[in-house]
mmCIF file of C-alpha atoms in Angstrom:
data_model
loop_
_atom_site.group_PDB
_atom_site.id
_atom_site.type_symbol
_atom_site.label_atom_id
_atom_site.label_comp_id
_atom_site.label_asym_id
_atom_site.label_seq_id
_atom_site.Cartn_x
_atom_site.Cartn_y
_atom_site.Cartn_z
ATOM 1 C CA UNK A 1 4.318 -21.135 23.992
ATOM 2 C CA UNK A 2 4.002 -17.413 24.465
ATOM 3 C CA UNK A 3 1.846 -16.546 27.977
ATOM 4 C CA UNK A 4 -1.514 -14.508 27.823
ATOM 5 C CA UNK A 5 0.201 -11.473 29.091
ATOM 6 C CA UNK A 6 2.423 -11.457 26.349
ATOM 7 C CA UNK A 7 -0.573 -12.215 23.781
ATOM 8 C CA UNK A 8 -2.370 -9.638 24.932
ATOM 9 C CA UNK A 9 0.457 -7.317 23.915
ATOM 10 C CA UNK A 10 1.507 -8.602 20.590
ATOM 11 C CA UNK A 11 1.168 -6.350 17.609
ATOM 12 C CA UNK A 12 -1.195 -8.744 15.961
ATOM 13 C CA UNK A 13 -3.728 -8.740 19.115
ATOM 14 C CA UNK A 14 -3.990 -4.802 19.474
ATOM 15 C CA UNK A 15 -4.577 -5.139 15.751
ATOM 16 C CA UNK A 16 -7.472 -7.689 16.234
ATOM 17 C CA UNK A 17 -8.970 -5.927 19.259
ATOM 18 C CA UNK A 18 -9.236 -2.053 17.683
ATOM 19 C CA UNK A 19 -10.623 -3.698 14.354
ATOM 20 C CA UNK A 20 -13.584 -5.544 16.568
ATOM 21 C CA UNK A 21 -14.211 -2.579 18.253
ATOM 22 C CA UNK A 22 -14.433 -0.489 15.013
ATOM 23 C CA UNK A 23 -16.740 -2.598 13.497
ATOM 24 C CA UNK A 24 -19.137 -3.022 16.816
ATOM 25 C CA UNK A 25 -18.446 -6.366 17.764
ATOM 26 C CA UNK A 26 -17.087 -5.705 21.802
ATOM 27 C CA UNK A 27 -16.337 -3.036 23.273
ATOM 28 C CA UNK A 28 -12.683 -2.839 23.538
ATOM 29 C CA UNK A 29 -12.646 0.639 26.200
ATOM 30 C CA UNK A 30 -15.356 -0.665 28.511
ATOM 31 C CA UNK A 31 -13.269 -2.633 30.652
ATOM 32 C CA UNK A 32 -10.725 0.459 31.531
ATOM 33 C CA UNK A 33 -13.893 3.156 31.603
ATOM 34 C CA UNK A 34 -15.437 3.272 35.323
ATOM 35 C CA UNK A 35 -18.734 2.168 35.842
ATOM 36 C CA UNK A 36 -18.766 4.498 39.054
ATOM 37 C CA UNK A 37 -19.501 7.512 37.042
ATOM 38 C CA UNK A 38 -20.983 9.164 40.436
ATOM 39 C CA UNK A 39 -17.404 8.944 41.875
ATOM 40 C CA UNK A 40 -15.312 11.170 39.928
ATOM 41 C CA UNK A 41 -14.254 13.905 40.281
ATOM 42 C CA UNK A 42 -11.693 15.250 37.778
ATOM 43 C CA UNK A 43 -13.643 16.997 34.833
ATOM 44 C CA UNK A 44 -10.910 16.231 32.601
ATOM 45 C CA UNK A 45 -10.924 12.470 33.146
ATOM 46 C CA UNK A 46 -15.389 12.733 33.017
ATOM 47 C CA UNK A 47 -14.167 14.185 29.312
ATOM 48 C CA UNK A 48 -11.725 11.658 28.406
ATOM 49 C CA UNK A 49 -15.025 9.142 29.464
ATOM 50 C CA UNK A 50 -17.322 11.063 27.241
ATOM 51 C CA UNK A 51 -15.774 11.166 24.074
ATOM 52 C CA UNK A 52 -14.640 7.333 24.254
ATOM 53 C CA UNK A 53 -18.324 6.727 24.533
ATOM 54 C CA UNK A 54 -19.200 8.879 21.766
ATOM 55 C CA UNK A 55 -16.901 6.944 19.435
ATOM 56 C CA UNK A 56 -18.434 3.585 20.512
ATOM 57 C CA UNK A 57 -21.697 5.650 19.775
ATOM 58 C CA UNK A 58 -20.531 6.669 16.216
ATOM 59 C CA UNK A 59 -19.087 3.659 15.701
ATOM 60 C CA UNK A 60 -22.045 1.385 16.396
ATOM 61 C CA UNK A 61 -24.368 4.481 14.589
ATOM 62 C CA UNK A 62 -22.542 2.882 11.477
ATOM 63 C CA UNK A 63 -22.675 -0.756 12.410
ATOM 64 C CA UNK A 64 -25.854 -0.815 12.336
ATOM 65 C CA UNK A 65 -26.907 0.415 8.603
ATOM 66 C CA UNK A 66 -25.200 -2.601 7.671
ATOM 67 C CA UNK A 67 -27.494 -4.796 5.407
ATOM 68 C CA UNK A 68 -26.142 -7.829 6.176
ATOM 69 C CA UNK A 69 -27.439 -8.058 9.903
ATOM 70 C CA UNK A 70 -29.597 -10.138 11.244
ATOM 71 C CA UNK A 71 -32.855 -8.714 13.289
ATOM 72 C CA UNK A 72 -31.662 -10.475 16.365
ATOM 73 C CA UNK A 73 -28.183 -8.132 16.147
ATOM 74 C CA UNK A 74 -29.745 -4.877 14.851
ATOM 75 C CA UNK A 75 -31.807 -5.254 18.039
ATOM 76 C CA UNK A 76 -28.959 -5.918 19.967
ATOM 77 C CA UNK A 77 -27.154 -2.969 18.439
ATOM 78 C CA UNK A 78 -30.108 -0.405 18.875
ATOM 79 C CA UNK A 79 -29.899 -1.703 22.901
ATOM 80 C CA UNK A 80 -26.497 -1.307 23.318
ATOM 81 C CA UNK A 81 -26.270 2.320 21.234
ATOM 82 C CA UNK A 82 -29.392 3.284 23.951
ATOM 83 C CA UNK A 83 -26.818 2.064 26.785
ATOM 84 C CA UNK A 84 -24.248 4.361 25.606
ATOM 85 C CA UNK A 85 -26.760 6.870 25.357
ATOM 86 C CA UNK A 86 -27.617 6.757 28.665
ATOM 87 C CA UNK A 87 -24.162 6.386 29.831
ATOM 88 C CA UNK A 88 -23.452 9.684 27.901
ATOM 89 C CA UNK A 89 -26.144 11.590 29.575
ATOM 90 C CA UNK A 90 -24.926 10.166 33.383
ATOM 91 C CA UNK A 91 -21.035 11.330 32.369
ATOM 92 C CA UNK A 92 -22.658 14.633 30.895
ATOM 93 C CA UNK A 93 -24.876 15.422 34.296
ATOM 94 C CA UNK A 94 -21.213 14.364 36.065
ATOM 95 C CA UNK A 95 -19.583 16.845 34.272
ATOM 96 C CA UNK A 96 -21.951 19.858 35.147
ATOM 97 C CA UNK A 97 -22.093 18.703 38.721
ATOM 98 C CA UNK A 98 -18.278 19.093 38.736
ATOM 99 C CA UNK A 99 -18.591 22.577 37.459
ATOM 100 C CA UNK A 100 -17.361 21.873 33.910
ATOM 101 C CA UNK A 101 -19.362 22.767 30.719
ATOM 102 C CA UNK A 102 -23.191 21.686 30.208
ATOM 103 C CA UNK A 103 -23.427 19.522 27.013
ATOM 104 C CA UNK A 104 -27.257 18.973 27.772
ATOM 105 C CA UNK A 105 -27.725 22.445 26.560
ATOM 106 C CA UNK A 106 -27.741 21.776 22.882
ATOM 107 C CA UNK A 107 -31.380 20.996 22.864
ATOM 108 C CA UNK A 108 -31.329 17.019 22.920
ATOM 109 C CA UNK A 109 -28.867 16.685 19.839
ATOM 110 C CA UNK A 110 -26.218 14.216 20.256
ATOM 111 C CA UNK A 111 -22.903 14.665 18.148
ATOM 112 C CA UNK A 112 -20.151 12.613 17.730
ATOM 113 C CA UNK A 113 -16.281 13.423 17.950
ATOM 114 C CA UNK A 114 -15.841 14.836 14.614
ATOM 115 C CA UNK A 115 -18.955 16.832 15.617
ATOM 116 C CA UNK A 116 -21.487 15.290 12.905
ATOM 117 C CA UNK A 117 -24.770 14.800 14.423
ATOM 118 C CA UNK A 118 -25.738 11.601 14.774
ATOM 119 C CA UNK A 119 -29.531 10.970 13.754
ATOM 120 C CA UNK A 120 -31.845 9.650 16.454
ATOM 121 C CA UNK A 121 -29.946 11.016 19.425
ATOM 122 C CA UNK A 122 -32.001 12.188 22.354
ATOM 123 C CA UNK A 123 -34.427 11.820 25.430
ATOM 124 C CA UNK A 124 -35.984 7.965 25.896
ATOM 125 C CA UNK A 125 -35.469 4.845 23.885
ATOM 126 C CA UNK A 126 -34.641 5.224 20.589
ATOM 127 C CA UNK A 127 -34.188 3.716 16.936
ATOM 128 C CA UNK A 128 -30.946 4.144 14.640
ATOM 129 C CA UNK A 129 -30.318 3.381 11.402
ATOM 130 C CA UNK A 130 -32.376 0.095 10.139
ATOM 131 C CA UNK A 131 -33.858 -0.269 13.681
ATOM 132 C CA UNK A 132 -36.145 1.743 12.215
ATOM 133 C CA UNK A 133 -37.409 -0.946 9.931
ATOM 134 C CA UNK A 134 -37.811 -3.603 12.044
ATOM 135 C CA UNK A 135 -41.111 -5.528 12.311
ATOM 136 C CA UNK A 136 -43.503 -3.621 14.739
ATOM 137 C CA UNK A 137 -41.431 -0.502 14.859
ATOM 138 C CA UNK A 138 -42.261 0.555 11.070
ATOM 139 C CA UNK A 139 -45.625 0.331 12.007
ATOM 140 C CA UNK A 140 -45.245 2.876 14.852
ATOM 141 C CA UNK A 141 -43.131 5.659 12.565
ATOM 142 C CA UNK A 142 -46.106 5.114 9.748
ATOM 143 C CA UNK A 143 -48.370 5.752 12.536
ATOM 144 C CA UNK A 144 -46.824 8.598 14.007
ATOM 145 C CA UNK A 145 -46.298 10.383 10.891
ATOM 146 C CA UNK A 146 -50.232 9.712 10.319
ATOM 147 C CA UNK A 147 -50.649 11.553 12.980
ATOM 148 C CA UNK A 148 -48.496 14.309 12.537
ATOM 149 C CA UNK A 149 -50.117 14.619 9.244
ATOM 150 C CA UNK A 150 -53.275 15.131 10.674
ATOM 151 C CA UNK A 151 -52.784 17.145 13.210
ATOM 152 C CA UNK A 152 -50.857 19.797 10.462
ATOM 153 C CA UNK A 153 -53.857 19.998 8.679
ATOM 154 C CA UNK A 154 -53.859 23.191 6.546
ATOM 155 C CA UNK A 155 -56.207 25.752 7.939
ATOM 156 C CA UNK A 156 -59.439 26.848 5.687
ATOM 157 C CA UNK A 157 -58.352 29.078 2.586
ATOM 158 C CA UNK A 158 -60.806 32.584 1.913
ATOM 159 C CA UNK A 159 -62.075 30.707 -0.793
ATOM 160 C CA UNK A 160 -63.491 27.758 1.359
ATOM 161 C CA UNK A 161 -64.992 30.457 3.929
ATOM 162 C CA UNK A 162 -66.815 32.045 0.713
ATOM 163 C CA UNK A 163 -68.157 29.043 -0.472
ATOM 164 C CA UNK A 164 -70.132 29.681 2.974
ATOM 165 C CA UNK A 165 -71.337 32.830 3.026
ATOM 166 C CA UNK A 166 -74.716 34.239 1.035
ATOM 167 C CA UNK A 167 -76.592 37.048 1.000
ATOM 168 C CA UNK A 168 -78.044 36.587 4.162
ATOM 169 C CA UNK A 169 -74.803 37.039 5.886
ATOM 170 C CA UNK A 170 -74.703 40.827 4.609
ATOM 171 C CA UNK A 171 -78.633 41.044 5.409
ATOM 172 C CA UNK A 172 -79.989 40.674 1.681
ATOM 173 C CA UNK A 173 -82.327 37.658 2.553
ATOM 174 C CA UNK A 174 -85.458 37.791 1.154
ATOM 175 C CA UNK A 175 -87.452 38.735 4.353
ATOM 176 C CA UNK A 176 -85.118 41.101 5.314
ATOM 177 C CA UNK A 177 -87.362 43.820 4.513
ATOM 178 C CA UNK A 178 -90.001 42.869 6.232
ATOM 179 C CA UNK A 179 -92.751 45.399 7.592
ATOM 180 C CA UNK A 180 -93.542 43.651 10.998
ATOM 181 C CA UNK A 181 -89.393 43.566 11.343
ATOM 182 C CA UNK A 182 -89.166 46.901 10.307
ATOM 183 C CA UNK A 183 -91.999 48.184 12.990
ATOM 184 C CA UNK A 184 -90.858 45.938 16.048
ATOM 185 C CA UNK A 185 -87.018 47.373 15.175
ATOM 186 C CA UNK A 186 -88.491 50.854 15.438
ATOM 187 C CA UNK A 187 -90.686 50.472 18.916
ATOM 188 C CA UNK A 188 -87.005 49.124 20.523
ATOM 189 C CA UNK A 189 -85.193 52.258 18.768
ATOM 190 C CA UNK A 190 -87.564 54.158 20.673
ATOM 191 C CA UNK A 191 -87.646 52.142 23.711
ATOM 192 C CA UNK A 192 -83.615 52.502 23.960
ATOM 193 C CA UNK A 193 -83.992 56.130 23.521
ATOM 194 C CA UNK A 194 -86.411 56.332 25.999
ATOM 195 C CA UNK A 195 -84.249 54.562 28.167
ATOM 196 C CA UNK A 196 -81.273 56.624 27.613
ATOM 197 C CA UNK A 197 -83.189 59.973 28.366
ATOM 198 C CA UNK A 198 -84.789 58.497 31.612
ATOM 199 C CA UNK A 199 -80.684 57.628 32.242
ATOM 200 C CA UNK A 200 -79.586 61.103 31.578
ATOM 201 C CA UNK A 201 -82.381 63.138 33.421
ATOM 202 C CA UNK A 202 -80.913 65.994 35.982
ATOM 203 C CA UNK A 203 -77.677 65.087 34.367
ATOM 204 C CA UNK A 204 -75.121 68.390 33.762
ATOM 205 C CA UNK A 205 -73.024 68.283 30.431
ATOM 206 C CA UNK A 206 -69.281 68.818 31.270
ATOM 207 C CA UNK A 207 -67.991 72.101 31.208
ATOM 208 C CA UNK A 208 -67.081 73.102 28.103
ATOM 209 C CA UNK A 209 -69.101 71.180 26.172
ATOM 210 C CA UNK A 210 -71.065 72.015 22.723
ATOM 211 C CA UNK A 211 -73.757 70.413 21.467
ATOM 212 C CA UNK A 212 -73.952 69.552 17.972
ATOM 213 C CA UNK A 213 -76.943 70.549 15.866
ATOM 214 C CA UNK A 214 -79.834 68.185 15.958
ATOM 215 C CA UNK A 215 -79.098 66.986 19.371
ATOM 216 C CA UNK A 216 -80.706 69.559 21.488
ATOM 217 C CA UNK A 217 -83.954 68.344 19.891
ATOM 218 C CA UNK A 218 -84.738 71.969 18.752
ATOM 219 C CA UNK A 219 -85.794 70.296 15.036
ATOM 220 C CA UNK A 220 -82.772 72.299 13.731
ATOM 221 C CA UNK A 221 -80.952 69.640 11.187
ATOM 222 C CA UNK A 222 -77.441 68.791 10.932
ATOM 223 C CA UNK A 223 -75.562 71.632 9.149
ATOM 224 C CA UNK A 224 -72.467 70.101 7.211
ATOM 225 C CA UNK A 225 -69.896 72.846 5.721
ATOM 226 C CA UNK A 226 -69.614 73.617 1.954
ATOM 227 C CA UNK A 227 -66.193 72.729 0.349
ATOM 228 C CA UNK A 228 -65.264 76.287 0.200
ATOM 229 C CA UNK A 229 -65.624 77.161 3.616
ATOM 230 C CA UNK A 230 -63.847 74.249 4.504
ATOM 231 C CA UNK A 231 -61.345 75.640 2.583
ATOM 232 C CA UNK A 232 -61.325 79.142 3.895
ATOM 233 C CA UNK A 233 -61.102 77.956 7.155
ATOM 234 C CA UNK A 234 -58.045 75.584 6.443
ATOM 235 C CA UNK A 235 -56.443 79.365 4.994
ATOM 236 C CA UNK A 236 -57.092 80.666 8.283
ATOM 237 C CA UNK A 237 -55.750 78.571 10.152
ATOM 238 C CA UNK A 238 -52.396 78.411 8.464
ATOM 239 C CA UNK A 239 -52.116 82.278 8.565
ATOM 240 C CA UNK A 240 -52.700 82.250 11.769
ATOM 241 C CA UNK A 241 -49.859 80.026 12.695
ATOM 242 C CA UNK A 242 -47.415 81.618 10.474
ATOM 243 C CA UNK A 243 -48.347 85.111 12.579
ATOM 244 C CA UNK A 244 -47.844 83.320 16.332
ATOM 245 C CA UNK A 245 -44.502 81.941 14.772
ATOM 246 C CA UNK A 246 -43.222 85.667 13.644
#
């Protein structure tokens, strides 16, 4: 009768053990990994820790899409993927503490070791794979993308806004024009011109400055140039910077 010891090293046994631990049934590394995670202090060794518990990670990622699992184990998976998870993040902080490289930086995206990202990685509880469609938790993503539907509600189009606007938004409504309007908008004109000259009484005007015509109130009107003096002047004004540049 072979011993234990000897069992344990057999060819047949390793065999057994790394195909168990492939498919997600135990967890052949978590006897040799340190629960102490606080304790260490080699960064190296923190990395050697970290990417044996990604593999269990990616390894029980693909466990559980199997289709022939009970709810009872998928549930069991999804618990012992968001044990990992948080084991992960402790030998991550570790790892920064020590002074090594900050893996928490990538924006709560979890990879594995062959550096695929592995879907439902991140902050809090979560679900992988058919977790997802477990009784209860379906109900929750429906809901929540429900929500998110809602709340990304497309914003009115210019056609909706027209559909809401009539002529008495540009002032064509039918009383617009009336003559008791008209009259009471005429006594505040001159109210608020009133107003402004009571304001501006004893008032200088800056040097320098030029009234226009019509605002001195001497009745003369507002005298607007004819095309060809606007022209004329435009001439003048170009010969008279080609003579300051000669």
């Amino acid at each position: 009768m072979a011993r234990n010891s000897e069992k344990a090293q057999s060819m047949l046994f390793r065999f057994r053990e790394a195909q168990a631990a492939d498919l997600g049934i135990i967890d052949a590394g978590r006897t040799r990994r340190p629960r102490s995670i606080t304790e260490q202090d080699s960064i190296p060794a923190c990395e050697k820790w970290r990417g044996q518990v990604l593999k269990e990670i990616s390894r029980k990622v693909s466990r559980i899409q199997d289709p022939a699992l009970s709810d009872y184990q998928i549930r069991d998976l999804n618990d012992e993927i968001n044990k990992l998870m948080r084991e992960k993040h402790m030998w991550e902080v570790q790892i920064r503490n020590l002074g090594g490289p900050n893996y928490m930086r990538s924006g709560g995206k979890v990879y594995d070791e062959a550096g695929r990202e592995i879907p439902g990685g991140g902050r809090g509880y979560k679900y992988f794979g058919r977790a997802r469609e477990l009784p209860g938790v379906k109900e929750l993503f429906e809901a929540a993308a429900r929500a998110k539907q809602d709340d990304e509600k497309p914003l009115e189009t210019r056609d909706d806004l027209r559909k809401q606007v009539d002529a008495a938004y540009y002032g064509y409504a039918p009383g617009e024009e009336d003559e008791k309007l008209l009259a009471y908008e005429a006594a505040r004109e001159r109210q608020a011109y009133e107003n402004l000259a009571k304001a501006a009484a004893g008032l200088e005007p800056p040097p320098g400055w030029e009234s226009l015509p019509g605002d001195t109130g001497d009745g003369q009107a507002w005298e607007l140039p004819t095309m060809e003096e606007v022209q004329q002047e435009l001439i003048d004004r170009r010969r008279r910077r080609l003579l300051d540049q000669l």
